[in-house]
XYZ file of N, CA and C in Angstrom:
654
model
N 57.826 92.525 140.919
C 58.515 93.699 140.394
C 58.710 93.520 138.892
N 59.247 94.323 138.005
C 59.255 94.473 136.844
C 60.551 93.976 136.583
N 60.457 93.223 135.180
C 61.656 92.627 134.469
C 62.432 93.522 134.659
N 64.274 93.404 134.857
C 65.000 94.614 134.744
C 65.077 95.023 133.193
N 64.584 94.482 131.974
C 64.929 94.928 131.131
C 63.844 95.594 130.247
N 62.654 95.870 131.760
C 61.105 96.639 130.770
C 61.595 97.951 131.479
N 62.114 98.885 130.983
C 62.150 100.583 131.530
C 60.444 100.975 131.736
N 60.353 101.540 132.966
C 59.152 101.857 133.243
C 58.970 102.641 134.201
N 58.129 103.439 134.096
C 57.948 104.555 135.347
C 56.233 104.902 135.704
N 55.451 104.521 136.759
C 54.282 104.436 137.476
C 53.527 104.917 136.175
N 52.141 104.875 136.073
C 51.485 105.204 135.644
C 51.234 106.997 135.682
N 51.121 106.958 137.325
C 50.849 108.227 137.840
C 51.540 109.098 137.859
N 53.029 108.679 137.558
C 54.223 109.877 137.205
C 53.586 111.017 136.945
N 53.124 111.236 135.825
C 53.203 112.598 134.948
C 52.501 113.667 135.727
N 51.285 112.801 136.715
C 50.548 113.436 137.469
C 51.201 114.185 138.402
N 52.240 112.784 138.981
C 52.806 113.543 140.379
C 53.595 114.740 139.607
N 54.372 114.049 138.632
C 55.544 115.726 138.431
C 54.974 116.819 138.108
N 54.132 116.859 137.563
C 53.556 118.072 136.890
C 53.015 119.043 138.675
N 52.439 117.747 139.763
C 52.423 119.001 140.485
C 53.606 119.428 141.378
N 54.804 118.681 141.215
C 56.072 118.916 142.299
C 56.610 119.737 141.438
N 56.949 119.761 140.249
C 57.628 120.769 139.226
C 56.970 121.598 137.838
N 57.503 122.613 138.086
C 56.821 123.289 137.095
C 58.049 124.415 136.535
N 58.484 124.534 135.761
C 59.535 124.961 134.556
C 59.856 125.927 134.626
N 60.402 126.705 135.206
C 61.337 128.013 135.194
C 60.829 128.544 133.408
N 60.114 129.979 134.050
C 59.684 130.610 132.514
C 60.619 130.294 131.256
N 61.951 130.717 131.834
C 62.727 130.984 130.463
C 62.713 129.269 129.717
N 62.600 128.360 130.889
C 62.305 127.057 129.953
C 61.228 126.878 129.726
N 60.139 127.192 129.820
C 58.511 127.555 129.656
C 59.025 128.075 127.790
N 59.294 129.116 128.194
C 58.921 129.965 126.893
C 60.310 129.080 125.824
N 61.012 128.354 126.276
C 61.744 127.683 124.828
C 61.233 126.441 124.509
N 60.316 126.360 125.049
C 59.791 124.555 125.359
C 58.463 125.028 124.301
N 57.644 126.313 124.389
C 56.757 126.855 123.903
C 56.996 127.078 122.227
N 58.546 127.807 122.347
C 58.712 128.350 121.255
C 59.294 127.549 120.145
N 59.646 126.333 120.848
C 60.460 125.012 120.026
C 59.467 124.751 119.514
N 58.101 124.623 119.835
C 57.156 123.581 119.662
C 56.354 124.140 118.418
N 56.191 125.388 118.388
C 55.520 126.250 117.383
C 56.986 126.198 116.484
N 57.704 125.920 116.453
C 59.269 126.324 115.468
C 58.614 124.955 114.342
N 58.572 123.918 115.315
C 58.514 122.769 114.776
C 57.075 122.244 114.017
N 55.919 122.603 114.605
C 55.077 122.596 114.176
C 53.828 121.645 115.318
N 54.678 121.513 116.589
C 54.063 120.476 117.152
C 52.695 121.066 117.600
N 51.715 120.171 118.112
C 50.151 120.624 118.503
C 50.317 119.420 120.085
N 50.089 120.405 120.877
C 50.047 119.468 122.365
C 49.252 118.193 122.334
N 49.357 116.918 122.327
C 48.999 115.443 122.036
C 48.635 115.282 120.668
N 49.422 115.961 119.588
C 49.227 115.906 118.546
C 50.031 115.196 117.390
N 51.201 114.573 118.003
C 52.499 114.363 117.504
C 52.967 113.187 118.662
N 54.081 112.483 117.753
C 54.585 110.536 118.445
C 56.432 111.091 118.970
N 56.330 111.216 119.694
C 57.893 111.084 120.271
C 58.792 109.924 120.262
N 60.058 109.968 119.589
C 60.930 109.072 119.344
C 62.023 109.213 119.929
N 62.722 108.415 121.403
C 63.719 108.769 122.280
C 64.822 107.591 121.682
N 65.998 108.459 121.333
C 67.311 107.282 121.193
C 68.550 107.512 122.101
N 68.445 106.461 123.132
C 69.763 106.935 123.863
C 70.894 106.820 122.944
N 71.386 107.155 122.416
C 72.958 106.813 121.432
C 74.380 106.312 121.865
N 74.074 107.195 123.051
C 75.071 107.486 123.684
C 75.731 106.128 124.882
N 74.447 105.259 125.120
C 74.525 104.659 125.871
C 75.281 103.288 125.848
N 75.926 102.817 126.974
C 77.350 102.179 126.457
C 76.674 100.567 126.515
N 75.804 100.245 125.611
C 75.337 98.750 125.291
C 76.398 97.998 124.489
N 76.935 96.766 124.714
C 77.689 96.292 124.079
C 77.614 95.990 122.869
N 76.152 96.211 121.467
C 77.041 96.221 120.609
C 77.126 97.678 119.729
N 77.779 98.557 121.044
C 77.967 99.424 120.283
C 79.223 100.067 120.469
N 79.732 100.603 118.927
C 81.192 100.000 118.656
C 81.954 101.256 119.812
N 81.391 102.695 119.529
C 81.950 103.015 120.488
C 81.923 103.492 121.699
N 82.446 103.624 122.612
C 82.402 103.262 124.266
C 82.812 104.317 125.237
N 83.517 105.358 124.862
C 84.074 106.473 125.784
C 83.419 107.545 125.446
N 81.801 107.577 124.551
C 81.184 108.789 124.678
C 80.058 108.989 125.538
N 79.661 108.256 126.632
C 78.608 108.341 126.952
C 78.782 109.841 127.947
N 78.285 109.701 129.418
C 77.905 110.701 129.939
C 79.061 111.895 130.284
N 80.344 110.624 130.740
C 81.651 110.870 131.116
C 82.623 111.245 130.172
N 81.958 111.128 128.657
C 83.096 110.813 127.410
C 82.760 111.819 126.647
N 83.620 111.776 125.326
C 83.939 112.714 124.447
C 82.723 112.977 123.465
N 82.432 113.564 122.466
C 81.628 113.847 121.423
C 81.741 112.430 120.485
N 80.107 112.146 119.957
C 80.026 110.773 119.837
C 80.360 111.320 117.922
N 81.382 110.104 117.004
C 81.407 110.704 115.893
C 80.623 109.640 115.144
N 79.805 110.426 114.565
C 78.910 109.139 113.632
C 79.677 109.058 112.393
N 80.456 107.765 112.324
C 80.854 107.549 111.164
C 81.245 105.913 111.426
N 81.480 105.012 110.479
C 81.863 103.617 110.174
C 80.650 102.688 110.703
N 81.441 102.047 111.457
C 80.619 101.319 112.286
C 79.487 101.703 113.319
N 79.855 102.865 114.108
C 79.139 103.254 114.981
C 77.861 104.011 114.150
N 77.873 104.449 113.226
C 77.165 104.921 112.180
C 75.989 103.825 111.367
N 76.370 103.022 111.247
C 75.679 102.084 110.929
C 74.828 101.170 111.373
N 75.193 101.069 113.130
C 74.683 100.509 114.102
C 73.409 101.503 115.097
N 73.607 103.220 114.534
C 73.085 103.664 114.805
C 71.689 104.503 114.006
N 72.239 104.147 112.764
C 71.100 104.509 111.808
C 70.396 103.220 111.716
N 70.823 101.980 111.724
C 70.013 100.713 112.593
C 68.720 101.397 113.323
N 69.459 101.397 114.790
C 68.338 101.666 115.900
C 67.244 103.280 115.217
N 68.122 103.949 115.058
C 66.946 105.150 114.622
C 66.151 104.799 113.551
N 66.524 103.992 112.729
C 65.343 103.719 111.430
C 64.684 102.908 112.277
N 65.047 101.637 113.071
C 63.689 101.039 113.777
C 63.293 101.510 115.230
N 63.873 102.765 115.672
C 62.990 103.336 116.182
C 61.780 104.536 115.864
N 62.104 104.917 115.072
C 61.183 105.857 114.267
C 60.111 105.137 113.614
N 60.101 103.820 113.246
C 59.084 102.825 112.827
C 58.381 102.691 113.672
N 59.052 102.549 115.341
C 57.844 102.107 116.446
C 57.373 103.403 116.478
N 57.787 104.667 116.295
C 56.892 105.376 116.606
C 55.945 105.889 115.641
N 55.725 105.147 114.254
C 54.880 105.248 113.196
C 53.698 104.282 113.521
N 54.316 103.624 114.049
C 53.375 102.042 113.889
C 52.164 102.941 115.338
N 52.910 103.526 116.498
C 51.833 103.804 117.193
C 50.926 104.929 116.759
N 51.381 105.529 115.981
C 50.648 106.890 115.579
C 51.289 107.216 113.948
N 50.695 106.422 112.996
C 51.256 106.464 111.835
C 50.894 107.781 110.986
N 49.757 108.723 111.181
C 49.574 109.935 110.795
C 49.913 111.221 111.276
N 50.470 110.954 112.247
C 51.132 112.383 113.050
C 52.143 112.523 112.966
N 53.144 113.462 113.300
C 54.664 113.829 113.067
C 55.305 113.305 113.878
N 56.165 112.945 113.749
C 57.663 112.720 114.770
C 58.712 113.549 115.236
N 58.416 113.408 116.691
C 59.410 114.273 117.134
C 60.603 113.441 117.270
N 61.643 113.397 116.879
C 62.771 112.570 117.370
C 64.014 113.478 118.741
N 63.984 113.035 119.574
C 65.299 113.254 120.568
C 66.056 112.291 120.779
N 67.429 112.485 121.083
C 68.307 111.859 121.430
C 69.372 112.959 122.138
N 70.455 111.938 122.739
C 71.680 112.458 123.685
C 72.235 112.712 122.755
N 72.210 112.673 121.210
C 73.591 113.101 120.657
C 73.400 114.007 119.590
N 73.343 115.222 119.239
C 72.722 116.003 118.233
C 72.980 115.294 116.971
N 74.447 114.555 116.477
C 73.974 114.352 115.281
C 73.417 113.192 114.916
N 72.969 112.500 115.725
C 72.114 111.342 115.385
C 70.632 111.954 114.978
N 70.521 113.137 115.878
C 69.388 114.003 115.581
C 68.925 113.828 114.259
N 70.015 115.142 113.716
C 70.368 115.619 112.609
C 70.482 114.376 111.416
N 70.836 113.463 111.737
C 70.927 112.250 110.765
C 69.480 111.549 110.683
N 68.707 111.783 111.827
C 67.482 111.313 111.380
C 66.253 112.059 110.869
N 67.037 113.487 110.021
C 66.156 114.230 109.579
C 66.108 113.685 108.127
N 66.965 112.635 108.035
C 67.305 112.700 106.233
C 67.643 111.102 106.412
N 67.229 110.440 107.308
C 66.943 109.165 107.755
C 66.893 108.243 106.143
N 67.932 107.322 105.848
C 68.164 106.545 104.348
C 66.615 106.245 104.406
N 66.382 105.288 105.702
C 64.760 104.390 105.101
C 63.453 105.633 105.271
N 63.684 106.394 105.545
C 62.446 107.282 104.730
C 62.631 108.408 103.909
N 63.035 108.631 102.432
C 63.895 108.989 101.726
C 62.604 109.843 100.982
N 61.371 109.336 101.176
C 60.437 110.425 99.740
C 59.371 111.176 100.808
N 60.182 111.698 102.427
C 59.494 112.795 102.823
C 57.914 112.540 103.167
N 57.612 111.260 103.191
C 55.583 111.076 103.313
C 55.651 111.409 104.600
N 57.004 110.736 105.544
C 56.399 111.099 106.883
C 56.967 112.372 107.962
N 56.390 112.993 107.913
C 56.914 114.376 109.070
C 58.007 114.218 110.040
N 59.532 114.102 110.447
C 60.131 114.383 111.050
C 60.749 114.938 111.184
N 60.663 115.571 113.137
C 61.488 117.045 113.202
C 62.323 116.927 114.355
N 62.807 117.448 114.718
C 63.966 117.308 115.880
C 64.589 119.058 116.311
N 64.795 119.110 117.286
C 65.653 120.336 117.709
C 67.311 119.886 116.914
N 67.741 120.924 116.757
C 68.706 121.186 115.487
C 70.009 121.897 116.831
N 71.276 121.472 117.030
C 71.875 121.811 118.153
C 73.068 121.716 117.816
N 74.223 122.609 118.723
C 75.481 122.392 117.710
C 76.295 121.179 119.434
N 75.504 121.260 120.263
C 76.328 120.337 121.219
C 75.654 119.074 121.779
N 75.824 118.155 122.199
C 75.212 117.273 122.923
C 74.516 117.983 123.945
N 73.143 117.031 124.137
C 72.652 117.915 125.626
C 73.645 116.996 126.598
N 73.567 118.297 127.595
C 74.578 117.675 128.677
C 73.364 116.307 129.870
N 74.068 115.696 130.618
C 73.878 114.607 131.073
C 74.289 115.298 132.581
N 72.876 115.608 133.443
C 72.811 116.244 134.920
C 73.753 115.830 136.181
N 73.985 113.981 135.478
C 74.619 113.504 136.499
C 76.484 113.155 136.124
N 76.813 114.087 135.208
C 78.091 113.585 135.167
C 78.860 113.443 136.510
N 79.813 112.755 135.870
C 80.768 112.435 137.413
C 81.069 114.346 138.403
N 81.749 114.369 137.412
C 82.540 115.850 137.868
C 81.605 116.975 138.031
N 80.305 116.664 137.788
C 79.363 117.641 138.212
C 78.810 119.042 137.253
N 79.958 118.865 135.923
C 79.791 120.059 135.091
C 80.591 121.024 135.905
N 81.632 121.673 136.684
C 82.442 122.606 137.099
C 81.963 123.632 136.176
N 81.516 124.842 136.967
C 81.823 126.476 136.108
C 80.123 126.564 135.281
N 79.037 125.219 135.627
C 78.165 125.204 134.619
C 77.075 126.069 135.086
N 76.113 126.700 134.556
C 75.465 127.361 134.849
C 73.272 126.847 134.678
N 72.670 126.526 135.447
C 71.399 125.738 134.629
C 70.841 125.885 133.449
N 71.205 126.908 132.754
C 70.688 126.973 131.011
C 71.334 126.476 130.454
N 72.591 125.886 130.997
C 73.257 124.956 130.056
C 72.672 123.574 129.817
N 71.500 123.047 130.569
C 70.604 122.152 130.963
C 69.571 121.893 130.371
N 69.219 122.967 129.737
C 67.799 123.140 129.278
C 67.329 122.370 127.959
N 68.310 121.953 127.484
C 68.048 121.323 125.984
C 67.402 119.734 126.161
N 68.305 118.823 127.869
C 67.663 118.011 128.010
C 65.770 117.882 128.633
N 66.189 118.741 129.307
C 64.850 119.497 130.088
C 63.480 119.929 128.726
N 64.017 120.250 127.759
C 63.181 120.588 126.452
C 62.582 119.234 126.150
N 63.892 118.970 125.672
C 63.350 117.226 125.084
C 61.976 116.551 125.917
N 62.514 116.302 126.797
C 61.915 115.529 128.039
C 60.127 116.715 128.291
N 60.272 117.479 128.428
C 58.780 118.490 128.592
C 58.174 118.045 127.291
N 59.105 118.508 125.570
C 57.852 117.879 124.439
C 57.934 116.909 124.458
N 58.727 115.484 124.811
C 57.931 114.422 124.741
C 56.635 114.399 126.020
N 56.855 114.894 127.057
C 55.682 114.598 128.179
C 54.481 115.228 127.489
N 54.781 116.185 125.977
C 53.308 116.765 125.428
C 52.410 115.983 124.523
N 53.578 114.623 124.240
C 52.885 113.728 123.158
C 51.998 112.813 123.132
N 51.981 112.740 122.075
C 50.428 111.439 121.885
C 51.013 110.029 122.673
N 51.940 109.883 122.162
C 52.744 108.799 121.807
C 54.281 108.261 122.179
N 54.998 107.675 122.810
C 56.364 107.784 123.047
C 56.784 106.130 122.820
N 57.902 106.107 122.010
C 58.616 104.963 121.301
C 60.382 105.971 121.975
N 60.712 104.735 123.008
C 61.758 104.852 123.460
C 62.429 103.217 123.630
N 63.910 104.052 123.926
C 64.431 102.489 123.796
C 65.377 102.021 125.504
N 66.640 101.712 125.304
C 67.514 101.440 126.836
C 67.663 102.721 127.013
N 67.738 102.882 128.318
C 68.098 104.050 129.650
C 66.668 104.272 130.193
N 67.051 105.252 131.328
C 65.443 105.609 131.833
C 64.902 107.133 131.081
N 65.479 107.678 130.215
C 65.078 109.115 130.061
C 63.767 109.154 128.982
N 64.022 108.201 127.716
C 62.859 107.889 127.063
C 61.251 107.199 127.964
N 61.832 106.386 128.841
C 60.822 105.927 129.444
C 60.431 107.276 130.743
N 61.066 108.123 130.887
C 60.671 109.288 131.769
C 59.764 109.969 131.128
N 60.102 110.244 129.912
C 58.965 110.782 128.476
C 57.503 110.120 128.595
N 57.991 108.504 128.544
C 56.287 108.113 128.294
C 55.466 107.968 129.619
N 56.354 108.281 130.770
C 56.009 108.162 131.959
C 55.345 109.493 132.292
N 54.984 110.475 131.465
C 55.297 111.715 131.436
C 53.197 111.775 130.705
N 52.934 110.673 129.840
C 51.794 110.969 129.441
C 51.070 109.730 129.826
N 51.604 108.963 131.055
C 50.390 108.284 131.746
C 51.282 106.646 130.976
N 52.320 106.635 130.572
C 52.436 105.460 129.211
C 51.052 104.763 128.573
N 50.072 105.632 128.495
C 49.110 105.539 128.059
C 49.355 105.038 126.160
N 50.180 105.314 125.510
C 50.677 104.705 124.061
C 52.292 104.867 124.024
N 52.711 103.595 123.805
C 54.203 103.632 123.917
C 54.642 102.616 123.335
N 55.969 102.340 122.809
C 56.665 101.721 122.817
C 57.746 101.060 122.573
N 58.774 99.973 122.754
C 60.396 99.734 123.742
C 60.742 99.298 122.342
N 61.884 100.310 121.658
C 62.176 99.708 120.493
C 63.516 99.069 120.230
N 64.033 98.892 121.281
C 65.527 98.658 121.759
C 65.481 97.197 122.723
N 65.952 96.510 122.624
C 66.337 95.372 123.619
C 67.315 96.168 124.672
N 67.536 95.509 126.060
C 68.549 95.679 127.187
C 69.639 95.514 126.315
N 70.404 94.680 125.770
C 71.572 94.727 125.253
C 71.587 95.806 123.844
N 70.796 96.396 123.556
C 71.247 97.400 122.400
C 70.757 96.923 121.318
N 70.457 95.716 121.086
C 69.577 94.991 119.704
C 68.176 95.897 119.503
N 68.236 96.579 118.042
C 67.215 97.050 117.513
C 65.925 95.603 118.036
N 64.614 96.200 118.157
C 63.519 94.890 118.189
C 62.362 95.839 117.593
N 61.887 95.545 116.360
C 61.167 95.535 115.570
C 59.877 95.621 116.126
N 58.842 96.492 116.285
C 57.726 97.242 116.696
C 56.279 96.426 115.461
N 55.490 95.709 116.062
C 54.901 95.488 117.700
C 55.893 93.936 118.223
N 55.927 94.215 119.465
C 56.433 93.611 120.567
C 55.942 93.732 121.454
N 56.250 92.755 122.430
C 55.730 92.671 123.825
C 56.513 93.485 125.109
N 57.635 94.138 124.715
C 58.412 94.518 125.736
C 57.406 95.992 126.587
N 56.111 96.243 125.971
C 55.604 97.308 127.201
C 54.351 96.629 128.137
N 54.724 94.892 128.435
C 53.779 94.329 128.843
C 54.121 94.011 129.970
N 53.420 94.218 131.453
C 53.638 94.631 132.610
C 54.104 93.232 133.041
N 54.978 92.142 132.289
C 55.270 90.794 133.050
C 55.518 91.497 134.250
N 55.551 90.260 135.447
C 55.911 90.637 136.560
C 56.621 89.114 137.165
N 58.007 89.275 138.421
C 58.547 88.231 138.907
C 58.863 88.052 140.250
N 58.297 87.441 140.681
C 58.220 87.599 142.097
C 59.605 87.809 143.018
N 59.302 88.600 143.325
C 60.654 88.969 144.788
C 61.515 87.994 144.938
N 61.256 87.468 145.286
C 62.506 85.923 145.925
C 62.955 85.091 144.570
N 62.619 85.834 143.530
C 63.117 85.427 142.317
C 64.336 86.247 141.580
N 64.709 87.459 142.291
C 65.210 88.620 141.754
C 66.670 88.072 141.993
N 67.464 88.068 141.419
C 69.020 88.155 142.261
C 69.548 89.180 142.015
């Protein structure tokens, strides 16, 4: 079985989902219309997934993830997070250094902060992101979303469809980035995040199929 700390999803994913699900028009046509907003060309462009949100220990703060409040980028948590997005946006240069970047994440303004990203400051390289005034919501909160309606959904559902359109996917901890590259065969990818939240610097070995035998697992 696979290290617990290589996120990974079959080869054949993208195959199977594409024929068990297929997108309710009105997310058809925003998934369509994002993509022309932005400039994307179907396998034409490197997808960059940052969970932000996700409660790795060294990150400073802890009650925003799925269950918690609006994440505020500022001090510490700010710093630890323009960290991971500058070296995740690198892994996704290094795999596809002439095409654009799509960047997603759980938290809009990490988004938004990596449009104007400090370490790429003179604009050579193309990055774009959906522009949002809320977090996308998280399907499995505890409480279920009470009163929610499924278009309130759709922003994660976006993300997740243009990365399954890309060349390329550079994701880091959780399974949703690796649902992305699982999405184009993980045919070019790659893990720019350690299990504990440590930025890891692109190329690495973490999209290499080690394997450990069963009776080794605890």
């Amino acid at each position: 079985m696979p290290l617990i700390n290589r996120w990974m999803f079959p080869n054949l994913y993208g195959d199977i989902f594409r024929v068990m699900f297929e997108p309710v028009p009105a997310l058809a046509e925003l998934v369509n219309k994002t993509m022309t907003t932005l400039g994307l060309e179907d396998g034409n462009y490197v997808s960059v997934h940052v969970r932000s949100r996700y409660p790795v220990p060294r990150m400073p703060q802890r009650n925003v993830d799925k269950n918690g409040g609006q994440l505020v980028l500022e001090g510490r948590t700010k710093g630890y997070l323009s960290h991971v997005s500058g070296n995740a946006i690198k892994c996704g240069l290094y795999l596809a250094p002439d095409l654009p970047v799509f960047f997603a994440s759980d938290s809009n303004e990490v988004s938004k902060f990596a449009l104007k990203h400090p370490d790429f400051p003179d604009g050579k390289h193309k990055i774009v992101t959906v522009k949002r005034l809320e977090e996308p919501r998280h399907t499995d909160q505890d409480d279920g979303w009470p009163g929610s309606v499924p278009a309130d959904f759709y922003s994660g559902f976006e993300d997740l469809l243009i990365m399954g359109g890309s060349k390329c996917v550079a994701h880091g901890v959780g399974s949703f980035g690796s649902f992305g590259a699982g999405l184009i065969g993980n045919r070019c990818r790659a893990i720019h995040r350690a299990y504990n939240g440590k930025p890891d610097p692109c190329p690495n070995d973490r999209t290499e199929n080690t394997t450990i035998p069963v009776d080794k697992v605890r």
